[in-house]
Coordinates of C-alpha atoms in Angstrom, one line a residue:
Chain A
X14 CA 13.5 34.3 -16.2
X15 CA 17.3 32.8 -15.7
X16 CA 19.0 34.3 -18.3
X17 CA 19.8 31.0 -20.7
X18 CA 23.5 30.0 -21.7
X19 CA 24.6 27.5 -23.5
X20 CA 28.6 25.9 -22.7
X21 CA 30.9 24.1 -25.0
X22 CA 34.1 22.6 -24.5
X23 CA 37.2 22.7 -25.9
X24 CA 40.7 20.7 -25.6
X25 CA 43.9 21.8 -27.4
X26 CA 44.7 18.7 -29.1
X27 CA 47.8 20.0 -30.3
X28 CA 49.3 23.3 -31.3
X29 CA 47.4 24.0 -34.1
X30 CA 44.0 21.7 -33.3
X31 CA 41.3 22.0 -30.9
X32 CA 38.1 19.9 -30.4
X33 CA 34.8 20.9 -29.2
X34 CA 32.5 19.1 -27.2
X35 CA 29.1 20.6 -27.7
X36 CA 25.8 18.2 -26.1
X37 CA 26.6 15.4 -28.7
X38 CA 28.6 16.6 -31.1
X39 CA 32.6 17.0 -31.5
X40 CA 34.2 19.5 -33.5
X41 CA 37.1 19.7 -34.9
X42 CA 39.2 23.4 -35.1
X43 CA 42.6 24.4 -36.2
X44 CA 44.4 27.4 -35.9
X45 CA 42.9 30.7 -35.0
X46 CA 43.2 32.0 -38.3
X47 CA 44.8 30.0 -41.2
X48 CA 47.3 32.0 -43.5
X49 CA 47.9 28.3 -45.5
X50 CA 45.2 27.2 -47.9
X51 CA 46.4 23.9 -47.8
X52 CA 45.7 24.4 -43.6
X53 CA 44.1 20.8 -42.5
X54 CA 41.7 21.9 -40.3
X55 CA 39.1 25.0 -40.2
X56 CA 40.6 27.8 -38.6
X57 CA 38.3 29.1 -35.6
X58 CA 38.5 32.9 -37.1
X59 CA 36.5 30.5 -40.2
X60 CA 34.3 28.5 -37.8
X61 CA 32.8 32.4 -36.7
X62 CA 32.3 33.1 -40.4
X63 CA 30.6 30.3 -41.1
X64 CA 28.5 31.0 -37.5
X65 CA 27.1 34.2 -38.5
X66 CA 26.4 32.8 -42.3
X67 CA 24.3 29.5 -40.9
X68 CA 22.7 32.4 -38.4
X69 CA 21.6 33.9 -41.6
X70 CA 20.8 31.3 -44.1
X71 CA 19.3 28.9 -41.4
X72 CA 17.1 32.1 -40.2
X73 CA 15.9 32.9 -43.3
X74 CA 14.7 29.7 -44.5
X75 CA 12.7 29.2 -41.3
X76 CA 11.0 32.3 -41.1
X77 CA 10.1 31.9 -45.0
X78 CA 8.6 28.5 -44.0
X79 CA 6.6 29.8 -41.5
X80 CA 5.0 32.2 -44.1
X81 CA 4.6 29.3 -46.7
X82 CA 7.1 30.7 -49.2
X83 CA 9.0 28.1 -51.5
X84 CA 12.8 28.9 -51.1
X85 CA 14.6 26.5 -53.6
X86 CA 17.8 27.2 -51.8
X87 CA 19.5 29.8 -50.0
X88 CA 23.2 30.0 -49.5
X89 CA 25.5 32.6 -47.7
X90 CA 29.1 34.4 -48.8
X91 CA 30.7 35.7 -45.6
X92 CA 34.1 37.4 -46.1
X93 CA 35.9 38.8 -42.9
X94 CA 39.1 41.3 -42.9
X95 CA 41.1 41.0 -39.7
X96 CA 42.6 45.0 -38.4
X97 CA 46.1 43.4 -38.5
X98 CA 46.6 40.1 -39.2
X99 CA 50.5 40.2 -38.3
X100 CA 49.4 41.5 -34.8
X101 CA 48.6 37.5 -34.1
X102 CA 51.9 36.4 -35.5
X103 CA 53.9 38.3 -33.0
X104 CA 55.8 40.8 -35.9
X105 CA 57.7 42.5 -33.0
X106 CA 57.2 46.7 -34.5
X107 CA 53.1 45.6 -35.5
X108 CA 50.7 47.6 -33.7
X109 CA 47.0 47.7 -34.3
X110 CA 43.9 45.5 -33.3
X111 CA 44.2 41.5 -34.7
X112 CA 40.5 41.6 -34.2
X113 CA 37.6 41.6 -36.9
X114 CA 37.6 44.4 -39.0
X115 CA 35.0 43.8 -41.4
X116 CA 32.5 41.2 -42.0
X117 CA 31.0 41.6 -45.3
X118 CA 27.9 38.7 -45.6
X119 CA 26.0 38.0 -49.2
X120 CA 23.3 35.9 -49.3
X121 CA 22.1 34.5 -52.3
X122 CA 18.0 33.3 -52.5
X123 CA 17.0 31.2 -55.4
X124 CA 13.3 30.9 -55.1
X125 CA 9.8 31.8 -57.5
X126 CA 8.4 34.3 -55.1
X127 CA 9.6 37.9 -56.0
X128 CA 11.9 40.1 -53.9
X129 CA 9.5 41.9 -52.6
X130 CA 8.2 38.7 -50.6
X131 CA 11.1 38.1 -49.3
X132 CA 12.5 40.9 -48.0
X133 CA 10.2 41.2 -45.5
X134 CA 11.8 37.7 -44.2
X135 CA 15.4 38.7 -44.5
X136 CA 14.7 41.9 -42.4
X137 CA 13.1 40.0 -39.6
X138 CA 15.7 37.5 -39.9
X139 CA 18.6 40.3 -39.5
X140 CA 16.5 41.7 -36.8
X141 CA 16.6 38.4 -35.1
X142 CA 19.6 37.1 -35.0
X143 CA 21.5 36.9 -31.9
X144 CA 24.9 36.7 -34.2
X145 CA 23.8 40.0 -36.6
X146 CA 23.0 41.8 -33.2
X147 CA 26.6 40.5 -31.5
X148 CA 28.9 41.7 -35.0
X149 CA 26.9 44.7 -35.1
X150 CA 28.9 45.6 -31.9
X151 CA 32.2 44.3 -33.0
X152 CA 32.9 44.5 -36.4
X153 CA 32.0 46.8 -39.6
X154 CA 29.1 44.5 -40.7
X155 CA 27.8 44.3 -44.0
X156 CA 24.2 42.2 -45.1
X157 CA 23.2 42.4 -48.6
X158 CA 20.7 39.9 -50.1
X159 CA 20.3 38.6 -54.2
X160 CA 16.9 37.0 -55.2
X161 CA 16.4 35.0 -58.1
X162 CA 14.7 32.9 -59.7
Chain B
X179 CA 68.4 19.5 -27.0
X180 CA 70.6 21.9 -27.6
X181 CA 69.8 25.9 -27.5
X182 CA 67.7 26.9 -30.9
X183 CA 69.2 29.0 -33.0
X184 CA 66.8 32.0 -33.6
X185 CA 66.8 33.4 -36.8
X186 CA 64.9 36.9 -37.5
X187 CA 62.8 37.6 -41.0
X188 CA 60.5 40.3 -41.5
X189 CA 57.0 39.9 -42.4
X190 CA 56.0 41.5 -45.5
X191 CA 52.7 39.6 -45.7
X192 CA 51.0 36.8 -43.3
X193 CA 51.5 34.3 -45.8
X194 CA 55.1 34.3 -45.8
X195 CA 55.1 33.0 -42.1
X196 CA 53.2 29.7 -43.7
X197 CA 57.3 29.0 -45.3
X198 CA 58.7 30.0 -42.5
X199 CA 56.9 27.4 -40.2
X200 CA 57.9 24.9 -42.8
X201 CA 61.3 25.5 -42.6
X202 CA 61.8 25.5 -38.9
X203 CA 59.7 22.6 -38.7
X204 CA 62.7 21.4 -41.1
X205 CA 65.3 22.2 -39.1
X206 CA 64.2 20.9 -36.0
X207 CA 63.2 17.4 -38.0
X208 CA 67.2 17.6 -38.5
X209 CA 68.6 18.0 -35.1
X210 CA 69.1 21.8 -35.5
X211 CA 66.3 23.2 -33.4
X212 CA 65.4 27.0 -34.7
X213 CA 63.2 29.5 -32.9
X214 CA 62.3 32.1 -35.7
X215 CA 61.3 35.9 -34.4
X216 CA 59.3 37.7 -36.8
X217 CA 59.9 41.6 -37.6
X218 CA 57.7 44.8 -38.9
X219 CA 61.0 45.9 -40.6
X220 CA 64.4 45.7 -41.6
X221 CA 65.6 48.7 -39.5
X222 CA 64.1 46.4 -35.8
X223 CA 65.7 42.9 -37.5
X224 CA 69.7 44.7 -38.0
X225 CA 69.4 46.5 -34.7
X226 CA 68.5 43.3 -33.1
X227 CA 71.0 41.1 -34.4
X228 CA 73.7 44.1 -33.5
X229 CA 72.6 43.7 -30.1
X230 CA 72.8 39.7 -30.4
X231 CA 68.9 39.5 -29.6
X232 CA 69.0 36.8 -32.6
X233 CA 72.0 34.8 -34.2
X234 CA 71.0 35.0 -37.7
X235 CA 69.3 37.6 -39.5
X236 CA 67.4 36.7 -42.8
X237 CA 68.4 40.1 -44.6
X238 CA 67.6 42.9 -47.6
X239 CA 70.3 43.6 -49.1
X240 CA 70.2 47.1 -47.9
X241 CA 69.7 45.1 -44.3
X242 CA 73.3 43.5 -45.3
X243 CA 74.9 47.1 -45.4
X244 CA 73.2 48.4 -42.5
X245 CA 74.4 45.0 -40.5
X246 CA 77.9 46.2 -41.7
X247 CA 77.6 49.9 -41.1
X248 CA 75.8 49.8 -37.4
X249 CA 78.3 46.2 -36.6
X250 CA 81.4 48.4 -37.9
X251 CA 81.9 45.7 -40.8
X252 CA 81.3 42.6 -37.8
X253 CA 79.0 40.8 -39.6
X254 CA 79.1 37.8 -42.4
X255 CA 77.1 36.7 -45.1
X256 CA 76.5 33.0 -44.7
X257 CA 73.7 31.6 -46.9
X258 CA 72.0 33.0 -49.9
X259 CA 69.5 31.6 -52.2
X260 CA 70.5 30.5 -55.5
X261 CA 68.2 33.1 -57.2
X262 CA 69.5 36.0 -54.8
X263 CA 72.6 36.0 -56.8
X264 CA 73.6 38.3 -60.2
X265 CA 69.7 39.6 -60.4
X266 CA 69.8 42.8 -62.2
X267 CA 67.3 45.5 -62.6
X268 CA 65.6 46.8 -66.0
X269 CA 64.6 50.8 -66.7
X270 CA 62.1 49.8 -68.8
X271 CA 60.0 52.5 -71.0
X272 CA 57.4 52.2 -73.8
X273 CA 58.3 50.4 -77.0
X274 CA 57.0 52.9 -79.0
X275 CA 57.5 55.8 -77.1
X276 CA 60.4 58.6 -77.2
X277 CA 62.6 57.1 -74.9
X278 CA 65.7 55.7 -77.1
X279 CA 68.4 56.1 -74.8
X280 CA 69.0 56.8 -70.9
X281 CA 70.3 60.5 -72.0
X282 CA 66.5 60.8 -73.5
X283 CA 64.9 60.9 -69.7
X284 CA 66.6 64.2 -69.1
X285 CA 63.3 66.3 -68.0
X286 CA 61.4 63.4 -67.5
X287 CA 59.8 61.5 -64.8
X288 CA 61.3 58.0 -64.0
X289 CA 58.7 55.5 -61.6
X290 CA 60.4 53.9 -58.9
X291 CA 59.2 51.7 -56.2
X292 CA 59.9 52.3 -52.3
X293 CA 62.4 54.8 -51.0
X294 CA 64.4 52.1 -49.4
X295 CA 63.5 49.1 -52.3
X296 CA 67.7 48.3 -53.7
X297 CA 66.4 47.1 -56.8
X298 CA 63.5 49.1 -58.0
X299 CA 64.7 52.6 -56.3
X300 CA 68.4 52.8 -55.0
X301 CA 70.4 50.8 -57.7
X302 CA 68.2 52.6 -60.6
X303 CA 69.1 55.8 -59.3
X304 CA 72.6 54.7 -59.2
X305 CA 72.5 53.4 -63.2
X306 CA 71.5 57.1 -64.0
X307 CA 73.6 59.2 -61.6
X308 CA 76.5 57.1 -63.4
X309 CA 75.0 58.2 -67.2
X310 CA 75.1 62.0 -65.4
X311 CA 71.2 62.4 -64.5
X312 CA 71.0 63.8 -61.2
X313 CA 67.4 63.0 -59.3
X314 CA 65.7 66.2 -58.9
X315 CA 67.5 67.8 -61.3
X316 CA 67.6 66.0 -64.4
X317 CA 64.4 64.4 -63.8
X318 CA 61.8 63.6 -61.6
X319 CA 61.6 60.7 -59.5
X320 CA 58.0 59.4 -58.8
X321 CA 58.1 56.8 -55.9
X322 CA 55.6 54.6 -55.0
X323 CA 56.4 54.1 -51.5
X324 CA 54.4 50.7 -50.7
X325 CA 55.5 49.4 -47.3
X326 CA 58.3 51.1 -46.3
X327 CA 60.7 49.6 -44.0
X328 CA 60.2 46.1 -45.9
X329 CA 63.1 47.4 -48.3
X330 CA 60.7 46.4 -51.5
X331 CA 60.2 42.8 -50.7
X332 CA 56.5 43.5 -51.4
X333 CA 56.3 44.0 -55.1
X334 CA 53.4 46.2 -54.9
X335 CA 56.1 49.4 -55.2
X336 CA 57.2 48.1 -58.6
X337 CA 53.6 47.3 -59.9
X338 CA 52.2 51.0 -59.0
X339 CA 55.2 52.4 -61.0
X340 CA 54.5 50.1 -63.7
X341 CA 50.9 51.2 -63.7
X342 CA 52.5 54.7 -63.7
X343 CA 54.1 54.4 -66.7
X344 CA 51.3 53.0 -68.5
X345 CA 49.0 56.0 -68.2
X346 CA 52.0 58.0 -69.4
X347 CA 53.1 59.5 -66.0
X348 CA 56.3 58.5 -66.4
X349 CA 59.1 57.8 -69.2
X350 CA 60.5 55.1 -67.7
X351 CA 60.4 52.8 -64.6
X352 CA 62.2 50.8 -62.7
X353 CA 61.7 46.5 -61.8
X354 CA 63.6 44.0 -60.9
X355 CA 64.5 41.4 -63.6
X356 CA 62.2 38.1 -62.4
X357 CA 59.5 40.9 -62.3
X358 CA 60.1 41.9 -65.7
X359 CA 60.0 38.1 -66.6
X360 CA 56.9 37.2 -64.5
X361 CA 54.8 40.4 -65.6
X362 CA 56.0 39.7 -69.3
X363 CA 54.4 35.7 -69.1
X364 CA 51.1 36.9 -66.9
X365 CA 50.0 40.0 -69.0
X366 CA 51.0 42.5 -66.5
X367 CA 53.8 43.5 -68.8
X368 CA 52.6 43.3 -72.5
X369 CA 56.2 42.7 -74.4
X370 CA 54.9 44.6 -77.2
X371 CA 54.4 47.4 -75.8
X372 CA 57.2 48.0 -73.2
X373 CA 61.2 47.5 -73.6
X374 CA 64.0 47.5 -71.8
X375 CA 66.2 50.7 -71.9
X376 CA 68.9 50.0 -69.7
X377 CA 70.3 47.0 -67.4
X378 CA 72.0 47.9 -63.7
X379 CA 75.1 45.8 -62.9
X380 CA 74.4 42.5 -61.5
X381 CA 73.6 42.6 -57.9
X382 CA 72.9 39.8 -55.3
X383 CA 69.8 40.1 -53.5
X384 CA 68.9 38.9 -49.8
X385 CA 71.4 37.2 -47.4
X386 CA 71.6 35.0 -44.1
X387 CA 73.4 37.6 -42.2
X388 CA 75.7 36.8 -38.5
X389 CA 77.4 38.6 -36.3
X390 CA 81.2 37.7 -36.6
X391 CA 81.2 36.1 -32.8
X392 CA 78.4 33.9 -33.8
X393 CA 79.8 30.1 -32.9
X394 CA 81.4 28.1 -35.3
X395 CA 79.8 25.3 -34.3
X396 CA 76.3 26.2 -34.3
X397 CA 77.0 27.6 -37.7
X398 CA 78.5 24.6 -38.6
X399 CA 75.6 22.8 -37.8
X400 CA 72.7 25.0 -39.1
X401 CA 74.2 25.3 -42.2
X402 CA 74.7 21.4 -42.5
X403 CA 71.0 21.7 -42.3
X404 CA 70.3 24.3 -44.6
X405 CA 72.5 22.5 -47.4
X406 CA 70.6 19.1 -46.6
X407 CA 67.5 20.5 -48.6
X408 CA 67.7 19.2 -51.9
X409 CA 65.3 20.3 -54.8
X410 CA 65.5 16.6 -56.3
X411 CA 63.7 15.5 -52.5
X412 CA 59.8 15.9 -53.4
X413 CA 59.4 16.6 -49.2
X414 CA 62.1 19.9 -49.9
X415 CA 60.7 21.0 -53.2
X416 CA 57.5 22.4 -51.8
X417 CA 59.6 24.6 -49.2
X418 CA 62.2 25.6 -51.9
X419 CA 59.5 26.7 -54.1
X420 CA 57.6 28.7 -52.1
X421 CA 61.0 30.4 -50.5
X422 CA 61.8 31.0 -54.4
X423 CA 65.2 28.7 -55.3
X424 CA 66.3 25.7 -56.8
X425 CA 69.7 25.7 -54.3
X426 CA 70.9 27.3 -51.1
X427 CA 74.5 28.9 -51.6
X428 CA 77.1 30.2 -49.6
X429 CA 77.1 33.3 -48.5
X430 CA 78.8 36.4 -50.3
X431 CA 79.3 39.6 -50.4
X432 CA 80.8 40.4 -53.8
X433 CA 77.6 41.1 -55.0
X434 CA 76.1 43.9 -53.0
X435 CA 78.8 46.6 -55.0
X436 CA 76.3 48.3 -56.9
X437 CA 73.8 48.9 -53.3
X438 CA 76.8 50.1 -52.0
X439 CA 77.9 52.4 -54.9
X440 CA 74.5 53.8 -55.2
X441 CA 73.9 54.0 -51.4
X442 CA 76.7 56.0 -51.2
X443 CA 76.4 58.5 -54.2
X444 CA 72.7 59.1 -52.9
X445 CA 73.8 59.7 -49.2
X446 CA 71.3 57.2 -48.0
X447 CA 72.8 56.8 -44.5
X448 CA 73.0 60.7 -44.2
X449 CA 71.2 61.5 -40.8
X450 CA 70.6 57.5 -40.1

């Protein structure tokens, strides 16, 4: 089989905005990582966050449908720590690696069916996903899952 | 357009680069186009301006003596927040505690914060040399050396000696005055429970710094610019809070005596 890939594409649109073209969709992305809450666009170090999170929560819910279990909603916390954040605003002395240090990723499960159900699911879902398996590589990941009722 | 003017800073924490992109977005909004070159520490940003690599150096004022020492006294103070000016720094000990006068920390410990912070280490130390206690021989410093290089901009140093003194680890410890405020309103600083022992002179605190060769004009000009912000304009107020001031000033450099004093009784520069 031809290995698959999939291609986006991007514009600058200015110095801190970039859009994405991807099949149908347009997306819009700011800086690559946003130091200013008030920052008007997503930053693309927060588009990857929220990347490995959907991986996660999307993952889960479809492999818990395809076993019949009831998942009354399931929602992800992902929290990323860069190596050196001032590496990527050109501090001239600042050495070190601007890269992902840490990605830390919660996920939170509100359903009847008990833990023990579920955790089969959320293992094959980790198992599974291509972003859990790229990160893994990269970055210091952390998974943790929180059942409840 | 005519050449930017580039202006160092260093970079205690990313956050502070969000101001600075405001402010030279400022500037160039006002005909004065500024490039802004960020540094890991004070000790990169002085020997760059010495060597002309940028015309105006956004300095400590520890930075401010080592412009002068390393330029041979070439170098002038141009701009300075409004809140830069007459700060002082507290020894502050425990309300209730045994510490009634400065002559009491003889065989104590005193918390400081970073070994090159001027207003939570070097003017302290200064205040007690000048009531007779010697470091290291009177009493015991106990530094909390948080970012060195940064010359205590972070106040992390000042927090950890805080802390310090809390869990009885030292008689006293040293903070600048708007700390001392701040930490009394949040909590940090419980009023009842901590004092103020003794007050340094009044010091002023960070400066625009150029060389002396720096052109008139351009001067002229940025600092036109720099005076144009105006705390009543609701577009400047944002900028001027987050940079920590009401006005900008002119620069001077009456207000560094103390630094100096205690730089000197310390023999800071020794082997710099």
């Amino acid at each position: 089989m031809d290995p698959l890939s999939w291609t986006v594409r991007v514009a600058a649109s200015g110095p801190e905005a970039a859009t994405s073209y991807v099949r149908r969709h347009k997306v819009e992305t700011g800086d690559a990582v946003a130091f200013d809450v008030e920052a008007p666009r997503v930053s693309a170090l927060e588009q990857v966050l929220s990347a490995i999170g959907a991986d996660l929560v999307t993952g889960l819910l479809k492999r818990a449908k395809k076993r019949r279990l009831e998942i009354d909603s399931v929602e992800a916390v992902v929290e990323g720590t860069l190596g050196n954040p001032l590496v990527t605003l050109d501090v001239l002395g600042e050495e070190g690696d601007p890269g992902l240090r840490s990605v830390a990723v919660r996920v939170y499960v509100s359903t009847l069916h008990m833990p023990a159900d579920i955790d089969p699911v959320w293992s094959e879902t980790v198992t599974r996903s291509p972003l859990v398996a790229t990160f893994r590589r990269a970055a210091d990941l952390q998974l943790s899952i929180k059942v409840t009722p | 357009m005519s050449k930017p003017v580039v202006v160092g800073a260093v970079l205690y924490d990313p956050k502070v680069s969000v101001i600075w992109d405001i402010i030279r977005d400022f500037f160039e909004q006002n005909g004065c186009p500024m490039d802004v070159v960020f540094y890991t520490n004070y000790e990169m940003q002085v020997e760059a301006l010495v060597k002309g690599h940028v015309d105006i150096a956004w300095n400590s004022p520890l930075a401010w003596l080592d412009s002068q020492r390393l330029s041979n006294d070439g170098c002038r103070a141009i701009a300075m927040r409004d809140t830069d000016r007459d700060r002082v720094s507290h020894l502050v000990v425990k309300a209730e505690g045994p510490v009634k006068t400065v002559a009491d920390l003889k065989g104590k410990t005193v918390a400081l914060g970073a070994k090159d912070s001027p207003q939570a280490t070097l003017i302290p130390l200064g205040l007690l040399k000048r009531h007779g206690l010697e470091p290291g021989r009177d009493f015991a410093e106990k530094r909390f050396d948080v970012l060195v290089g940064k010359h205590g901009d972070h106040i992390g140093g000042e927090r950890d000696a805080l802390a310090c003194l809390e869990k009885g680890e030292a008689a006293a410890c040293a903070m600048l005055d708007l700390n001392w405020q701040a930490w009394q309103k949040d909590g940090t600083a419980d009023p009842r429970k901590y004092r103020v022992l003794a007050t340094t002179d009044p010091f002023d605190h960070c400066v625009f710094t150029v060389k002396k060769d720096f052109p008139a004009d351009a001067e002229k000009k940025w600092l036109k610019a720099l005076f144009s912000m105006s705390y009543d304009n609701p577009k400047h107020r944002q900028m001027m809070d987050m940079e920590g001031l009401k006005a900008w000033k002119e620069g001077r450099t009456s207000g560094f005596g103390p630094l100096s004093e205690a730089t000197k009784s310390l023999k800071y520069w020794d082997g710099k």
